[in-house]
Amino acid sequence: MDLRNASMVTEFILLGFSGPWELQVFFFVTFALIYGATLMGNILIIITVTFSSALRSPMYFLLGNLSFLDLCLSTVTTPKMITDLLAEHRAISLWGCMAQMFFMHFFGGAEMTLLITMAFDRYVAICKPLHYRTIMSHRLLRGLVVLSWTIGFIHTTSQMVLTVNLPFCGHNVIDNIFCDLPLVIKLACIETYTLELFVIADSGLLSLICFILLLVSYTVILVTVRQRSSGGLSKALSTLSAHIIVVTLFFGPCIFIYAWPFKSFSGNKVLAVFYTVITPLLNPLIYTLRNQKMQEAMKKLQAQHIFKEYETNHT
Ligand SMILES: *[C@@H]1O[C@H](CO)[C@@H](O)[C@H](O)[C@H]1NC(C)=O
């Protein structure tokens, strides 16, 4: 086939969630509420961590960074998906689609790596408490944060370099809620078997390795706590179980979609909701609602703010 003569695709159609309009409205309201809560929750965490002098420990720096990544990750996909629910013509331009995939893998890869840094931080805090301050120095911390962004960048660039130049000349319908690498690659009008294998090796392995590393570090923490005292175990279990649930919701769908991308089925859309819409909301919930110090810092900041307003109004 002469590619120059074929009609070139300039936009993709995202099928999204289909169904009667009542269902679409229901999805619209639900996802809009979730996205709003995600924005508010994560921005609140970033503000609290940045301005509260009580939260100077490494854990909160990492938490602030996680919130920032969650904010970015959900913003790459959710607003477009929400507005598409009410749209007649659900299209995304070729470059919009490429940008969406680039940033999704950028923030996603960085977030996966940052979660490992956070598990390492907990490991040091629980298993080597006396050396916590010396090990988790600001220098190491900054290095680890930069490393996670770097891994995210290399991860996405390596895949996108091979994807942007693919010729698209016929099919342009994507049965998903956003542009997703395995589905977009399949639409190219050349043989893409090698590229698909590369995506499995890149995205699939990254998710799988990060997931296994996280589970291993959680196990090590639990075993250490158990050896020390039986009372500490139940507390550690209740904290870590929440983390394990969220981590599984995030990594499970990623591993399923990217490690076996050859089959496509409509359940992919539902799975995709978990790692782009649900987990960015769950992270602030499990890290703040269960964290007393965080809640106190939020209250204190609020009180300071109200006090300042009171002062300016009454002088
Ligand atoms: C992210 O981590 C860096 C390095 O530790 C820190 O300086 C920065 O304040 C963090 N960002 C947020 C939003 O907490």
mmCIF file of C-alpha atoms and ligand atoms in Angstrom:
data_model
loop_
_atom_site.group_PDB
_atom_site.id
_atom_site.type_symbol
_atom_site.label_atom_id
_atom_site.label_comp_id
_atom_site.label_asym_id
_atom_site.label_seq_id
_atom_site.Cartn_x
_atom_site.Cartn_y
_atom_site.Cartn_z
ATOM 1 C CA MET A 1 0.000 0.000 0.000
ATOM 2 C CA ASP A 2 1.306 3.449 -0.860
ATOM 3 C CA LEU A 3 1.052 5.295 2.436
ATOM 4 C CA ARG A 4 1.273 8.752 0.908
ATOM 5 C CA ASN A 5 -1.860 8.155 -1.113
ATOM 6 C CA ALA A 6 -3.900 6.702 1.707
ATOM 7 C CA SER A 7 -6.099 9.167 3.514
ATOM 8 C CA MET A 8 -4.269 10.125 6.666
ATOM 9 C CA VAL A 9 -5.953 9.999 10.027
ATOM 10 C CA THR A 10 -6.047 13.417 11.706
ATOM 11 C CA GLU A 11 -8.199 12.486 14.674
ATOM 12 C CA PHE A 12 -9.213 9.456 16.680
ATOM 13 C CA ILE A 13 -12.681 8.597 17.882
ATOM 14 C CA LEU A 14 -12.870 7.560 21.531
ATOM 15 C CA LEU A 15 -15.874 5.326 22.049
ATOM 16 C CA GLY A 16 -15.870 5.829 25.813
ATOM 17 C CA PHE A 17 -18.767 4.577 27.851
ATOM 18 C CA SER A 18 -21.851 3.987 25.787
ATOM 19 C CA GLY A 19 -25.419 3.370 26.868
ATOM 20 C CA PRO A 20 -28.680 5.220 27.378
ATOM 21 C CA TRP A 21 -28.346 8.922 28.149
ATOM 22 C CA GLU A 22 -29.459 8.470 31.764
ATOM 23 C CA LEU A 23 -26.433 6.249 32.279
ATOM 24 C CA GLN A 24 -24.181 8.786 30.560
ATOM 25 C CA VAL A 25 -25.472 11.519 32.864
ATOM 26 C CA PHE A 26 -24.921 9.235 35.842
ATOM 27 C CA PHE A 27 -21.318 8.593 34.755
ATOM 28 C CA PHE A 28 -20.844 12.317 34.114
ATOM 29 C CA VAL A 29 -21.985 13.300 37.597
ATOM 30 C CA THR A 30 -20.060 10.491 39.307
ATOM 31 C CA PHE A 31 -16.771 11.121 37.530
ATOM 32 C CA ALA A 32 -17.099 14.898 37.870
ATOM 33 C CA LEU A 33 -17.570 14.519 41.626
ATOM 34 C CA ILE A 34 -14.634 12.114 41.901
ATOM 35 C CA TYR A 35 -12.416 14.437 39.868
ATOM 36 C CA GLY A 36 -13.439 17.450 41.946
ATOM 37 C CA ALA A 37 -12.661 15.564 45.153
ATOM 38 C CA THR A 38 -9.318 14.426 43.695
ATOM 39 C CA LEU A 39 -8.335 18.004 42.861
ATOM 40 C CA MET A 40 -9.372 19.331 46.253
ATOM 41 C CA GLY A 41 -7.840 16.509 48.280
ATOM 42 C CA ASN A 42 -4.485 16.595 46.544
ATOM 43 C CA ILE A 43 -4.199 20.383 46.463
ATOM 44 C CA LEU A 44 -5.034 20.434 50.183
ATOM 45 C CA ILE A 45 -2.236 17.944 50.878
ATOM 46 C CA ILE A 46 0.296 19.916 48.812
ATOM 47 C CA ILE A 47 -0.612 23.163 50.600
ATOM 48 C CA THR A 48 -0.484 21.532 54.037
ATOM 49 C CA VAL A 49 2.847 19.809 53.417
ATOM 50 C CA THR A 50 4.386 22.973 51.952
ATOM 51 C CA PHE A 51 3.257 25.435 54.616
ATOM 52 C CA SER A 52 3.067 23.409 57.795
ATOM 53 C CA SER A 53 6.192 23.532 59.945
ATOM 54 C CA ALA A 54 5.076 20.398 61.813
ATOM 55 C CA LEU A 55 5.356 18.276 58.671
ATOM 56 C CA ARG A 56 9.055 18.520 57.928
ATOM 57 C CA SER A 57 9.802 14.805 57.858
ATOM 58 C CA PRO A 58 10.786 13.048 54.600
ATOM 59 C CA MET A 59 7.507 11.135 54.528
ATOM 60 C CA TYR A 60 5.568 14.345 53.984
ATOM 61 C CA PHE A 61 7.835 15.596 51.215
ATOM 62 C CA LEU A 62 7.188 12.329 49.429
ATOM 63 C CA LEU A 63 3.486 12.572 50.174
ATOM 64 C CA GLY A 64 3.380 16.074 48.679
ATOM 65 C CA ASN A 65 5.123 14.800 45.584
ATOM 66 C CA LEU A 66 2.731 11.857 45.310
ATOM 67 C CA SER A 67 -0.224 14.223 45.506
ATOM 68 C CA PHE A 68 1.259 16.363 42.778
ATOM 69 C CA LEU A 69 1.686 13.301 40.551
ATOM 70 C CA ASP A 70 -1.858 12.129 41.306
ATOM 71 C CA LEU A 71 -3.127 15.567 40.347
ATOM 72 C CA CYS A 72 -1.254 15.463 37.031
ATOM 73 C CA LEU A 73 -2.175 11.857 36.270
ATOM 74 C CA SER A 74 -5.901 12.333 36.689
ATOM 75 C CA THR A 75 -5.865 15.667 34.836
ATOM 76 C CA VAL A 76 -4.322 14.047 31.750
ATOM 77 C CA THR A 77 -7.335 11.798 31.204
ATOM 78 C CA THR A 78 -10.344 12.616 33.374
ATOM 79 C CA PRO A 79 -11.501 16.097 32.201
ATOM 80 C CA LYS A 80 -11.483 14.969 28.570
ATOM 81 C CA MET A 81 -13.306 11.782 29.466
ATOM 82 C CA ILE A 82 -15.925 13.688 31.470
ATOM 83 C CA THR A 83 -16.672 16.218 28.728
ATOM 84 C CA ASP A 84 -16.798 13.425 26.162
ATOM 85 C CA LEU A 85 -19.648 11.815 28.088
ATOM 86 C CA LEU A 86 -21.927 14.674 27.075
ATOM 87 C CA ALA A 87 -20.466 15.158 23.588
ATOM 88 C CA GLU A 88 -21.984 13.962 20.330
ATOM 89 C CA HIS A 89 -18.671 13.720 18.510
ATOM 90 C CA ARG A 90 -16.096 12.105 20.781
ATOM 91 C CA ALA A 91 -12.904 12.883 18.923
ATOM 92 C CA ILE A 92 -9.338 13.634 19.921
ATOM 93 C CA SER A 93 -6.764 15.053 17.514
ATOM 94 C CA LEU A 94 -3.776 12.940 16.507
ATOM 95 C CA TRP A 95 -1.424 15.159 18.512
ATOM 96 C CA GLY A 96 -3.817 15.370 21.439
ATOM 97 C CA CYS A 97 -3.795 11.606 21.502
ATOM 98 C CA MET A 98 0.013 11.428 21.382
ATOM 99 C CA ALA A 99 0.314 14.046 24.135
ATOM 100 C CA GLN A 100 -2.166 12.157 26.292
ATOM 101 C CA MET A 101 -0.174 8.930 26.004
ATOM 102 C CA PHE A 102 3.130 10.714 26.593
ATOM 103 C CA PHE A 103 2.005 12.423 29.792
ATOM 104 C CA MET A 104 0.066 9.439 31.079
ATOM 105 C CA HIS A 105 3.163 7.250 30.937
ATOM 106 C CA PHE A 106 5.365 10.083 32.194
ATOM 107 C CA PHE A 107 3.314 10.689 35.347
ATOM 108 C CA GLY A 108 2.357 7.021 35.694
ATOM 109 C CA GLY A 109 5.962 5.812 35.494
ATOM 110 C CA ALA A 110 7.103 8.508 37.939
ATOM 111 C CA GLU A 111 4.302 7.615 40.341
ATOM 112 C CA MET A 112 5.123 3.905 40.296
ATOM 113 C CA THR A 113 8.758 4.677 41.098
ATOM 114 C CA LEU A 114 7.807 7.193 43.782
ATOM 115 C CA LEU A 115 5.609 4.597 45.494
ATOM 116 C CA ILE A 116 8.709 2.415 45.867
ATOM 117 C CA THR A 117 10.624 5.331 47.368
ATOM 118 C CA MET A 118 7.756 5.799 49.829
ATOM 119 C CA ALA A 119 7.830 2.117 50.763
ATOM 120 C CA PHE A 120 11.598 2.383 51.269
ATOM 121 C CA ASP A 121 11.013 5.426 53.492
ATOM 122 C CA ARG A 122 8.557 3.434 55.635
ATOM 123 C CA TYR A 123 10.978 0.521 55.759
ATOM 124 C CA VAL A 124 13.768 2.734 57.123
ATOM 125 C CA ALA A 125 11.402 4.467 59.558
ATOM 126 C CA ILE A 126 10.068 1.198 60.969
ATOM 127 C CA CYS A 127 13.044 -1.135 60.718
ATOM 128 C CA LYS A 128 15.914 1.311 61.304
ATOM 129 C CA PRO A 129 14.284 4.080 63.381
ATOM 130 C CA LEU A 130 17.536 5.208 65.033
ATOM 131 C CA HIS A 131 19.175 5.891 61.689
ATOM 132 C CA TYR A 132 16.114 7.330 59.968
ATOM 133 C CA ARG A 133 17.301 10.950 59.925
ATOM 134 C CA THR A 134 20.799 10.097 58.721
ATOM 135 C CA ILE A 135 19.696 7.657 56.025
ATOM 136 C CA MET A 136 16.809 9.713 54.664
ATOM 137 C CA SER A 137 18.844 12.881 54.269
ATOM 138 C CA HIS A 138 17.538 15.739 52.183
ATOM 139 C CA ARG A 139 20.122 14.945 49.592
ATOM 140 C CA LEU A 140 19.030 11.323 49.200
ATOM 141 C CA LEU A 141 15.400 12.401 49.238
ATOM 142 C CA ARG A 142 15.860 14.943 46.477
ATOM 143 C CA GLY A 143 17.876 12.388 44.531
ATOM 144 C CA LEU A 144 15.118 9.785 44.812
ATOM 145 C CA VAL A 145 12.428 12.262 43.725
ATOM 146 C CA VAL A 146 14.502 13.354 40.729
ATOM 147 C CA LEU A 147 15.167 9.688 39.941
ATOM 148 C CA SER A 148 11.463 8.883 39.824
ATOM 149 C CA TRP A 149 10.775 11.762 37.415
ATOM 150 C CA THR A 150 13.738 10.653 35.305
ATOM 151 C CA ILE A 151 12.520 7.062 35.129
ATOM 152 C CA GLY A 152 9.046 8.303 34.161
ATOM 153 C CA PHE A 153 10.561 10.442 31.423
ATOM 154 C CA ILE A 154 12.799 7.723 29.996
ATOM 155 C CA HIS A 155 9.953 5.233 30.203
ATOM 156 C CA THR A 156 7.503 7.362 28.225
ATOM 157 C CA THR A 157 10.032 8.756 25.748
ATOM 158 C CA SER A 158 11.329 5.322 24.791
ATOM 159 C CA GLN A 159 7.825 4.226 23.819
ATOM 160 C CA MET A 160 6.584 7.451 22.279
ATOM 161 C CA VAL A 161 9.621 7.896 20.022
ATOM 162 C CA LEU A 162 8.558 4.716 18.271
ATOM 163 C CA THR A 163 4.855 5.598 18.295
ATOM 164 C CA VAL A 164 4.715 9.212 16.997
ATOM 165 C CA ASN A 165 5.948 8.249 13.554
ATOM 166 C CA LEU A 166 3.528 5.378 13.006
ATOM 167 C CA PRO A 167 1.378 5.874 9.911
ATOM 168 C CA PHE A 168 -2.357 5.895 10.606
ATOM 169 C CA CYS A 169 -4.400 5.695 7.482
ATOM 170 C CA GLY A 170 -7.693 3.958 7.955
ATOM 171 C CA HIS A 171 -9.137 2.844 11.221
ATOM 172 C CA ASN A 172 -9.319 5.509 13.892
ATOM 173 C CA VAL A 173 -11.814 4.182 16.418
ATOM 174 C CA ILE A 174 -10.453 3.505 19.921
ATOM 175 C CA ASP A 175 -12.681 1.487 22.199
ATOM 176 C CA ASN A 176 -11.529 3.181 25.389
ATOM 177 C CA ILE A 177 -12.000 6.321 27.482
ATOM 178 C CA PHE A 178 -8.629 7.813 26.522
ATOM 179 C CA CYS A 179 -5.787 7.130 24.122
ATOM 180 C CA ASP A 180 -3.948 4.108 25.351
ATOM 181 C CA LEU A 181 -0.736 2.777 23.800
ATOM 182 C CA PRO A 182 -1.698 -0.841 23.007
ATOM 183 C CA LEU A 183 -4.949 0.207 21.321
ATOM 184 C CA VAL A 184 -3.442 3.090 19.339
ATOM 185 C CA ILE A 185 -0.512 0.978 18.123
ATOM 186 C CA LYS A 186 -2.955 -1.598 16.785
ATOM 187 C CA LEU A 187 -4.564 1.056 14.542
ATOM 188 C CA ALA A 188 -1.349 1.753 12.632
ATOM 189 C CA CYS A 189 -1.357 0.524 9.060
ATOM 190 C CA ILE A 190 1.983 -1.238 9.244
ATOM 191 C CA GLU A 191 3.063 -4.377 11.019
ATOM 192 C CA THR A 192 3.550 -3.460 14.718
ATOM 193 C CA TYR A 193 4.298 -6.784 16.319
ATOM 194 C CA THR A 194 7.787 -5.734 17.482
ATOM 195 C CA LEU A 195 6.521 -2.459 18.873
ATOM 196 C CA GLU A 196 3.782 -4.269 20.788
ATOM 197 C CA LEU A 197 6.397 -6.577 22.272
ATOM 198 C CA PHE A 198 8.465 -3.543 23.205
ATOM 199 C CA VAL A 199 5.496 -1.948 25.005
ATOM 200 C CA ILE A 200 4.964 -5.158 26.947
ATOM 201 C CA ALA A 201 8.632 -5.211 27.905
ATOM 202 C CA ASP A 202 8.576 -1.519 28.828
ATOM 203 C CA SER A 203 5.196 -0.735 30.455
ATOM 204 C CA GLY A 204 4.302 -4.271 31.446
ATOM 205 C CA LEU A 205 7.631 -5.032 33.092
ATOM 206 C CA LEU A 206 7.818 -1.645 34.819
ATOM 207 C CA SER A 207 4.409 -2.194 36.442
ATOM 208 C CA LEU A 208 5.154 -5.802 37.304
ATOM 209 C CA ILE A 209 8.586 -5.112 38.818
ATOM 210 C CA CYS A 210 7.345 -2.114 40.833
ATOM 211 C CA PHE A 211 4.399 -4.126 42.112
ATOM 212 C CA ILE A 212 6.582 -7.045 43.210
ATOM 213 C CA LEU A 213 9.105 -4.681 44.857
ATOM 214 C CA LEU A 214 6.277 -2.999 46.780
ATOM 215 C CA LEU A 215 4.835 -6.288 47.978
ATOM 216 C CA VAL A 216 8.300 -7.471 49.045
ATOM 217 C CA SER A 217 8.966 -4.280 51.002
ATOM 218 C CA TYR A 218 5.564 -4.456 52.710
ATOM 219 C CA THR A 219 6.264 -8.061 53.663
ATOM 220 C CA VAL A 220 9.689 -7.192 55.075
ATOM 221 C CA ILE A 221 8.121 -4.390 57.142
ATOM 222 C CA LEU A 222 5.423 -6.706 58.499
ATOM 223 C CA VAL A 223 7.878 -9.455 59.388
ATOM 224 C CA THR A 224 10.161 -6.970 61.177
ATOM 225 C CA VAL A 225 7.285 -5.475 63.151
ATOM 226 C CA ARG A 226 6.057 -8.931 64.100
ATOM 227 C CA GLN A 227 9.433 -10.004 65.437
ATOM 228 C CA ARG A 228 9.548 -6.992 67.722
ATOM 229 C CA SER A 229 6.120 -6.928 69.331
ATOM 230 C CA SER A 230 2.713 -8.417 68.824
ATOM 231 C CA GLY A 231 0.959 -5.133 69.597
ATOM 232 C CA GLY A 232 2.726 -3.287 66.812
ATOM 233 C CA LEU A 233 1.699 -5.856 64.261
ATOM 234 C CA SER A 234 -2.020 -5.086 64.262
ATOM 235 C CA LYS A 235 -1.321 -1.373 63.897
ATOM 236 C CA ALA A 236 1.139 -1.957 61.058
ATOM 237 C CA LEU A 237 -1.284 -4.385 59.434
ATOM 238 C CA SER A 238 -4.130 -1.889 59.459
ATOM 239 C CA THR A 239 -1.931 0.809 57.904
ATOM 240 C CA LEU A 240 -0.311 -1.425 55.350
ATOM 241 C CA SER A 241 -3.503 -3.218 54.324
ATOM 242 C CA ALA A 242 -4.955 0.087 53.115
ATOM 243 C CA HIS A 243 -1.791 0.687 51.114
ATOM 244 C CA ILE A 244 -1.824 -2.801 49.665
ATOM 245 C CA ILE A 245 -5.439 -2.387 48.524
ATOM 246 C CA VAL A 246 -4.707 0.926 46.775
ATOM 247 C CA VAL A 247 -1.487 -0.356 45.267
ATOM 248 C CA THR A 248 -3.314 -3.410 43.930
ATOM 249 C CA LEU A 249 -6.061 -1.231 42.433
ATOM 250 C CA PHE A 250 -3.388 0.843 40.718
ATOM 251 C CA PHE A 251 -1.013 -1.869 39.540
ATOM 252 C CA GLY A 252 -3.464 -4.712 38.936
ATOM 253 C CA PRO A 253 -5.192 -3.040 35.946
ATOM 254 C CA CYS A 254 -1.862 -1.689 34.626
ATOM 255 C CA ILE A 255 -0.287 -5.126 34.648
ATOM 256 C CA PHE A 256 -3.386 -6.647 33.120
ATOM 257 C CA ILE A 257 -3.615 -4.074 30.317
ATOM 258 C CA TYR A 258 0.065 -3.672 29.485
ATOM 259 C CA ALA A 259 1.511 -7.090 30.151
ATOM 260 C CA TRP A 260 -1.077 -8.826 27.937
ATOM 261 C CA PRO A 261 -2.106 -6.102 25.478
ATOM 262 C CA PHE A 262 -2.727 -8.351 22.515
ATOM 263 C CA LYS A 263 -6.280 -9.174 23.369
ATOM 264 C CA SER A 264 -8.607 -6.242 23.637
ATOM 265 C CA PHE A 265 -11.907 -6.516 25.372
ATOM 266 C CA SER A 266 -14.394 -3.924 26.526
ATOM 267 C CA GLY A 267 -13.574 -4.526 30.198
ATOM 268 C CA ASN A 268 -10.358 -2.565 29.564
ATOM 269 C CA LYS A 269 -12.351 0.650 29.967
ATOM 270 C CA VAL A 270 -13.523 -0.290 33.430
ATOM 271 C CA LEU A 271 -9.994 -1.299 34.450
ATOM 272 C CA ALA A 272 -8.613 1.960 33.058
ATOM 273 C CA VAL A 273 -10.939 3.897 35.366
ATOM 274 C CA PHE A 274 -9.161 2.387 38.364
ATOM 275 C CA TYR A 275 -5.694 3.697 37.686
ATOM 276 C CA THR A 276 -6.606 7.057 36.192
ATOM 277 C CA VAL A 277 -9.711 8.095 38.138
ATOM 278 C CA ILE A 278 -10.005 6.096 41.359
ATOM 279 C CA THR A 279 -6.450 5.759 42.735
ATOM 280 C CA PRO A 280 -5.601 9.486 42.454
ATOM 281 C CA LEU A 281 -8.498 10.009 44.870
ATOM 282 C CA LEU A 282 -7.737 7.051 47.136
ATOM 283 C CA ASN A 283 -4.118 8.068 47.756
ATOM 284 C CA PRO A 284 -4.972 11.330 49.557
ATOM 285 C CA LEU A 285 -7.753 9.532 51.408
ATOM 286 C CA ILE A 286 -5.615 6.739 52.867
ATOM 287 C CA TYR A 287 -2.639 8.956 53.570
ATOM 288 C CA THR A 288 -4.547 11.755 55.280
ATOM 289 C CA LEU A 289 -7.733 10.386 56.807
ATOM 290 C CA ARG A 290 -5.698 7.846 58.727
ATOM 291 C CA ASN A 291 -2.899 10.232 59.614
ATOM 292 C CA GLN A 292 -3.486 12.244 62.769
ATOM 293 C CA LYS A 293 -0.482 14.516 62.358
ATOM 294 C CA MET A 294 -1.664 15.510 58.898
ATOM 295 C CA GLN A 295 -5.141 16.317 60.153
ATOM 296 C CA GLU A 296 -3.790 18.404 63.016
ATOM 297 C CA ALA A 297 -1.554 20.338 60.631
ATOM 298 C CA MET A 298 -4.527 21.036 58.354
ATOM 299 C CA LYS A 299 -6.610 22.319 61.265
ATOM 300 C CA LYS A 300 -3.747 24.474 62.468
ATOM 301 C CA LEU A 301 -3.196 26.038 59.044
ATOM 302 C CA GLN A 302 -6.899 26.731 58.782
ATOM 303 C CA ALA A 303 -6.933 28.317 62.230
ATOM 304 C CA GLN A 304 -3.926 30.513 61.365
ATOM 305 C CA HIS A 305 -5.639 31.597 58.193
ATOM 306 C CA ILE A 306 -8.892 32.479 59.945
ATOM 307 C CA PHE A 307 -6.958 34.307 62.650
ATOM 308 C CA LYS A 308 -5.133 36.381 60.049
ATOM 309 C CA GLU A 309 -8.380 37.305 58.352
ATOM 310 C CA TYR A 310 -9.841 38.270 61.697
ATOM 311 C CA GLU A 311 -6.847 40.495 62.372
ATOM 312 C CA THR A 312 -7.039 42.275 59.036
ATOM 313 C CA ASN A 313 -10.767 42.845 59.434
ATOM 314 C CA HIS A 314 -10.466 44.268 62.931
ATOM 315 C CA THR A 315 -7.537 46.628 62.730
HETATM 316 C C1 LIG B 1 8.953 16.970 46.570
HETATM 317 O O1 LIG B 1 10.204 16.511 47.061
HETATM 318 C C2 LIG B 1 11.229 17.488 47.094
HETATM 319 C C3 LIG B 1 12.520 16.812 47.473
HETATM 320 O O2 LIG B 1 12.473 16.202 48.690
HETATM 321 C C4 LIG B 1 10.834 18.599 48.048
HETATM 322 O O3 LIG B 1 11.831 19.565 48.124
HETATM 323 C C5 LIG B 1 9.507 19.195 47.578
HETATM 324 O O4 LIG B 1 9.069 20.164 48.495
HETATM 325 C C6 LIG B 1 8.453 18.121 47.419
HETATM 326 N N1 LIG B 1 7.246 18.707 46.816
HETATM 327 C C7 LIG B 1 6.085 18.784 47.464
HETATM 328 C C8 LIG B 1 4.964 19.402 46.723
HETATM 329 O O5 LIG B 1 5.936 18.374 48.590
#
